[in-house]
GROMACS .gro file of C-alpha atoms in nm:
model
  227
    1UNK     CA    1   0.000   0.000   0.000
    2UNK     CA    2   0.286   0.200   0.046
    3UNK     CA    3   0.369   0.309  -0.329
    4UNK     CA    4   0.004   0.400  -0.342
    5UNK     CA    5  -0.017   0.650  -0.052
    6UNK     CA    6   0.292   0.776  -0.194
    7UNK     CA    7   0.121   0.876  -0.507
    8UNK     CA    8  -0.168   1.074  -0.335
    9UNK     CA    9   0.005   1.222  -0.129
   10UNK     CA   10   0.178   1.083   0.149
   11UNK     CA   11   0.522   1.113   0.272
   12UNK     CA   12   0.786   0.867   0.376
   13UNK     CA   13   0.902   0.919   0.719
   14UNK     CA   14   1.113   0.557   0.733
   15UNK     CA   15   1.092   0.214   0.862
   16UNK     CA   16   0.993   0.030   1.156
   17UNK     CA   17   1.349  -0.198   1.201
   18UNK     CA   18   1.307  -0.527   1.387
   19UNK     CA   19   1.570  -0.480   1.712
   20UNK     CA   20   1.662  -0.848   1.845
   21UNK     CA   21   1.838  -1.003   2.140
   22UNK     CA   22   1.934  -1.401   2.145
   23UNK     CA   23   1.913  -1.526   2.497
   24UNK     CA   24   1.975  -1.871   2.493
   25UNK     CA   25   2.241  -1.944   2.275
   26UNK     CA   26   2.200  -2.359   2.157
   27UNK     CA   27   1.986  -2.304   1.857
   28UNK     CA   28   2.230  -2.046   1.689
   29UNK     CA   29   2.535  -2.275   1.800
   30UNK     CA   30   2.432  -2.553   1.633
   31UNK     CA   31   2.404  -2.350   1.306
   32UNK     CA   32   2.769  -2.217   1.333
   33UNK     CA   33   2.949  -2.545   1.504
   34UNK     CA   34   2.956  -2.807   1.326
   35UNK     CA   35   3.068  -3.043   1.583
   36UNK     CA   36   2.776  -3.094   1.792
   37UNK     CA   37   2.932  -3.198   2.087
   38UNK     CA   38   3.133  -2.900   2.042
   39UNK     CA   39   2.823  -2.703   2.005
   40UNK     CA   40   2.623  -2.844   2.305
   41UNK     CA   41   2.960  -2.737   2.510
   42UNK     CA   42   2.989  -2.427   2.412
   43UNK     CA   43   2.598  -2.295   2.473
   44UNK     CA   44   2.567  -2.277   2.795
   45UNK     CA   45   2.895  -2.136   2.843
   46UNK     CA   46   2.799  -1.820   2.614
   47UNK     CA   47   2.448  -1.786   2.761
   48UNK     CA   48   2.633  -1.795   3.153
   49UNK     CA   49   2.857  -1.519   3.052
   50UNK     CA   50   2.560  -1.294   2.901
   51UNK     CA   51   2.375  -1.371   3.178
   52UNK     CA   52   2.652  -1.291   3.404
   53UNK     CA   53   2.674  -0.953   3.201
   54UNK     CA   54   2.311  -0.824   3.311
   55UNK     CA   55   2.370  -0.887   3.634
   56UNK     CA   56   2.516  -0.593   3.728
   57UNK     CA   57   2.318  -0.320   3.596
   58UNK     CA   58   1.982  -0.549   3.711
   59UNK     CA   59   2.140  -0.518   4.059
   60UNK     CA   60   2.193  -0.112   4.045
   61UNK     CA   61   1.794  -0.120   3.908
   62UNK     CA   62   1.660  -0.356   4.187
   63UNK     CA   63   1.762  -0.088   4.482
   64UNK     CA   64   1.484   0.203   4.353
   65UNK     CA   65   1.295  -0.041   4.137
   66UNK     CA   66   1.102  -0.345   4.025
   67UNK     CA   67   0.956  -0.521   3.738
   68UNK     CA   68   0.523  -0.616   3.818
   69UNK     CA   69   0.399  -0.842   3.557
   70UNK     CA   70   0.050  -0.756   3.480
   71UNK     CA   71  -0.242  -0.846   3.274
   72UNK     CA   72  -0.450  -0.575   3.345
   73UNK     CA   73  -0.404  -0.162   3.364
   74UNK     CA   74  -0.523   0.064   3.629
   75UNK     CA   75  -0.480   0.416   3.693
   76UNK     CA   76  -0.135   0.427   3.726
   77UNK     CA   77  -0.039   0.385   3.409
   78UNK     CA   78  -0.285   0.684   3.288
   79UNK     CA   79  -0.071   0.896   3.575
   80UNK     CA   80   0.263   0.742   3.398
   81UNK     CA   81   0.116   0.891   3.043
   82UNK     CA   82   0.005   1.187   3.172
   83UNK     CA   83   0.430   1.228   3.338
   84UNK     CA   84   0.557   1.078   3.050
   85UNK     CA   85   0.398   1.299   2.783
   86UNK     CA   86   0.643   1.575   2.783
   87UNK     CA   87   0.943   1.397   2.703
   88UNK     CA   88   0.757   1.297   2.323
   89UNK     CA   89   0.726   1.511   2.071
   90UNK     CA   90   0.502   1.280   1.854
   91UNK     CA   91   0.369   1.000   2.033
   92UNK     CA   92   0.038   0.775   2.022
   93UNK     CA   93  -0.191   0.755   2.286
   94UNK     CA   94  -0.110   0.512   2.530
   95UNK     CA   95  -0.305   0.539   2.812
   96UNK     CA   96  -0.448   0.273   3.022
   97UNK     CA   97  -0.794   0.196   2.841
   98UNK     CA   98  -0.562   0.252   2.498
   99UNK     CA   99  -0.331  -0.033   2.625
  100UNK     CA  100  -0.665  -0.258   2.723
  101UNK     CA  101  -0.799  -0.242   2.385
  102UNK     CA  102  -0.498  -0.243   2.193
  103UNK     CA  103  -0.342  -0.562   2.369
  104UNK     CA  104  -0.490  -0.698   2.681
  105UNK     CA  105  -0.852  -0.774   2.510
  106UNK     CA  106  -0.719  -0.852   2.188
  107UNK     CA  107  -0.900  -1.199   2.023
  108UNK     CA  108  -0.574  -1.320   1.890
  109UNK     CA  109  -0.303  -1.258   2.146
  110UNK     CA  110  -0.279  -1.257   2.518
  111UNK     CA  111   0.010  -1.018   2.601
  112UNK     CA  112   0.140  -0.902   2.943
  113UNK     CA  113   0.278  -0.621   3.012
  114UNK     CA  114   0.565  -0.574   3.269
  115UNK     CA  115   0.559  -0.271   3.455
  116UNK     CA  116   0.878  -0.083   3.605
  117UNK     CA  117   0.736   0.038   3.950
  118UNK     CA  118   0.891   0.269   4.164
  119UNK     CA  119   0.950   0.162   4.532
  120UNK     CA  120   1.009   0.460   4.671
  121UNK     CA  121   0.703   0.642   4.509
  122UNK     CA  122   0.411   0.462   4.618
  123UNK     CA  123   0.438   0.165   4.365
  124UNK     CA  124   0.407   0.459   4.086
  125UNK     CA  125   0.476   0.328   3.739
  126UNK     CA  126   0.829   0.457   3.549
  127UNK     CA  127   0.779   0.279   3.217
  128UNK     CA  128   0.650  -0.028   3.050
  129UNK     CA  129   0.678  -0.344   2.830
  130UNK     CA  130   0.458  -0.500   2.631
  131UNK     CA  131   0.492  -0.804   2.609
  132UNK     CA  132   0.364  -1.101   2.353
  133UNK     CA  133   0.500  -1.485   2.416
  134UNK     CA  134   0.494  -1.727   2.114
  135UNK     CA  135   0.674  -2.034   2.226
  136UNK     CA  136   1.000  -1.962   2.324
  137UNK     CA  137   0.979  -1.617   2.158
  138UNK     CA  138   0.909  -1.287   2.306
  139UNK     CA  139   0.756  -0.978   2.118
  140UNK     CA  140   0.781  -0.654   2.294
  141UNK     CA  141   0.497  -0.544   2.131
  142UNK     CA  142   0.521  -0.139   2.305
  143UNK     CA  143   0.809   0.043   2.521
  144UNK     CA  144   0.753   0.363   2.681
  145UNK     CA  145   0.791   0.560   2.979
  146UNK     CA  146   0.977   0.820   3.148
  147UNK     CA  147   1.231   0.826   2.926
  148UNK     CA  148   1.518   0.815   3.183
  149UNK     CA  149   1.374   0.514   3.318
  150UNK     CA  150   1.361   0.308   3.005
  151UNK     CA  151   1.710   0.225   3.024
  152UNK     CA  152   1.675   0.060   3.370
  153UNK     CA  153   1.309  -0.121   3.216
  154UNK     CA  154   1.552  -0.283   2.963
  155UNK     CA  155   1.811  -0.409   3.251
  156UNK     CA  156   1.568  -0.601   3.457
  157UNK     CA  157   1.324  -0.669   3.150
  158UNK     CA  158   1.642  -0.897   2.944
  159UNK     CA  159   1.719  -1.122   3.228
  160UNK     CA  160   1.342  -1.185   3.330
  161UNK     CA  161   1.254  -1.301   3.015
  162UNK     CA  162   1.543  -1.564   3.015
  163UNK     CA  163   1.446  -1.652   3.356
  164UNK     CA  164   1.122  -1.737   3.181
  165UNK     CA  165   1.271  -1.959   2.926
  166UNK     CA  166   1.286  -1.719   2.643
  167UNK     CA  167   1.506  -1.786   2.393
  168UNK     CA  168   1.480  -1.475   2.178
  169UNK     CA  169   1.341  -1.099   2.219
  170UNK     CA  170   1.248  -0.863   1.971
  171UNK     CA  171   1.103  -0.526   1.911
  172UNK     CA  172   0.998  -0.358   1.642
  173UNK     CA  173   1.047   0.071   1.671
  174UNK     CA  174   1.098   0.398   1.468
  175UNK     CA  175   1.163   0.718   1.691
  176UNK     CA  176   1.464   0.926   1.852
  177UNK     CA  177   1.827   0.732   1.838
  178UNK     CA  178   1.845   0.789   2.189
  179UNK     CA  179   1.593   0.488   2.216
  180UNK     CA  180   1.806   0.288   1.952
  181UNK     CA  181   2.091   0.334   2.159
  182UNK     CA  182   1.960   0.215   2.438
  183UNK     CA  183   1.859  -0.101   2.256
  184UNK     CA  184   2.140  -0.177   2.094
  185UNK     CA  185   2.364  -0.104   2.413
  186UNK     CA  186   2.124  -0.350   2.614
  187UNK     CA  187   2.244  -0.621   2.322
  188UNK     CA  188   1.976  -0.580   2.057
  189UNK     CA  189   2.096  -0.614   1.685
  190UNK     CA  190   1.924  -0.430   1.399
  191UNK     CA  191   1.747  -0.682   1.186
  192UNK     CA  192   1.494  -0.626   0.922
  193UNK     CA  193   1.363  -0.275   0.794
  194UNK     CA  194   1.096  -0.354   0.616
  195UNK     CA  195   0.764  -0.222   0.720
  196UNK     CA  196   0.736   0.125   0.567
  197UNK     CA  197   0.556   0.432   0.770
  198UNK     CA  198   0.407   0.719   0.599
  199UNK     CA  199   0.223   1.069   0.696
  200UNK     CA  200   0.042   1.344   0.555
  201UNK     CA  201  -0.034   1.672   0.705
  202UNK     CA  202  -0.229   2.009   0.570
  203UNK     CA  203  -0.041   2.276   0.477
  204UNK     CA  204   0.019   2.496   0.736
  205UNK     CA  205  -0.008   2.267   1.011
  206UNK     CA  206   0.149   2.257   1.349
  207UNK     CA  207   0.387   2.064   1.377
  208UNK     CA  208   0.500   2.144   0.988
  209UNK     CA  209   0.570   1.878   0.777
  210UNK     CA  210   0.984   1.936   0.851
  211UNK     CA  211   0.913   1.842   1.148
  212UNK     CA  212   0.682   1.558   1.091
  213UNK     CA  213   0.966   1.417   0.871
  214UNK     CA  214   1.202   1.403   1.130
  215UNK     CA  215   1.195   1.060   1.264
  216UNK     CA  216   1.403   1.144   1.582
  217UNK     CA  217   1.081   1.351   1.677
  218UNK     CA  218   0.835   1.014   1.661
  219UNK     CA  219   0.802   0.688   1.896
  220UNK     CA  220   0.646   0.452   1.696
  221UNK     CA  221   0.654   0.106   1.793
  222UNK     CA  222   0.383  -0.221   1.713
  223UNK     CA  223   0.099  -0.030   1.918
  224UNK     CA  224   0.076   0.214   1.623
  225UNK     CA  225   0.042  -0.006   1.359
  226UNK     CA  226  -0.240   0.119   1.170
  227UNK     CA  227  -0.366   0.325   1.372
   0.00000   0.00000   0.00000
């Protein structure tokens, strides 16, 4: 649909780029050993090391934080997007009833969504995953927050999921580099860019269409596909 927007109009603002993180290495020795004893060895020797890796920035989270799994949204997390607003320029909704309908009471998935809560602040909510299992594979389907906090979200979010069993995690965003840093620092590797975003704005309009093209300006992740 893309070349067709294109030609009434529409602009091209980029790409969402798939973001992914192996956790459990066996699957991806196996490909490049071809010794599988050698293989089999060598797996949980690479995923102990990683894992030893998180540890310390999970610890420094853990003494002002927590990760809450949750399959349902309350009122903090309008208070978070109400805090959290600010630091966008060009953000979707993502309030609490957003987040219900968008993932919680969808008729084809059944995400959770793991919470960073704030010990010291009455249990108040920093930032947030979304999160979508499918086997042994994990979709972070949203990210957002305070944006100083998302850093620390990523730190205690890596090592839960592989706790869980997970043996890949993946995210799919478009937005400020600041947030691909983050990713990429926490161990994510830019995959595919392949799914194509495009705008259109009236002339005139606030924020101008220089701005609107400027991708460091959006957060787009899976929660505003489509919409």
């Amino acid at each position: 649909a893309a070349p067709v927007l294109k030609r009434c109009g529409f602009r091209t603002l980029g790409s969402l780029t798939r973001y992914a993180r192996v956790l459990r290495h066996a699957r991806y020795m196996r490909r490049r050993i071809s010794v599988p004893v050698l293989a089999q060895v060598a797996a949980p020797i690479v995923d102990g090391a990683r894992f030893a890796g998180m540890l310390a920035p999970a610890a420094r989270a853990l003494t002002h934080l927590r990760l809450e799994w949750l399959t349902a949204t309350d009122s903090r997390f309008d208070d978070l997007w109400r805090r959290a607003l600010s630091s966008y320029d060009l953000v979707g909704e993502r309030s609490a009833s957003f987040l219900r309908w968008r993932f919680l009471e969808h008729p084809d998935e059944r995400c959770e969504i793991a919470a960073l809560v704030d010990r010291a602040s009455g249990d108040a909510i920093q930032a947030y995953a979304v999160v979508l299992r499918e086997a042994e594979f994990a979709r972070i389907r949203d990210l957002f927050g305070v944006r100083d906090h998302l850093g620390s979200l990523l730190d205690l979010l890596v090592p839960a999921l592989l706790l869980r069993g997970v043996v890949s995690a993946s995210i799919r965003f478009l937005g400020h580099s600041d947030v691909e840093a983050l990713l990429l620092d926490r161990g994510f590797a830019a995959r595919e860019t392949t799914w194509p975003v495009v705008y259109d704005c009236a002339p005139g309009s606030v924020p101008s269409a220089a701005d609107l093209g400027d991708k460091n300006r959006w957060h787009l992740t899976d929660a505003d596909e489509d919409i």
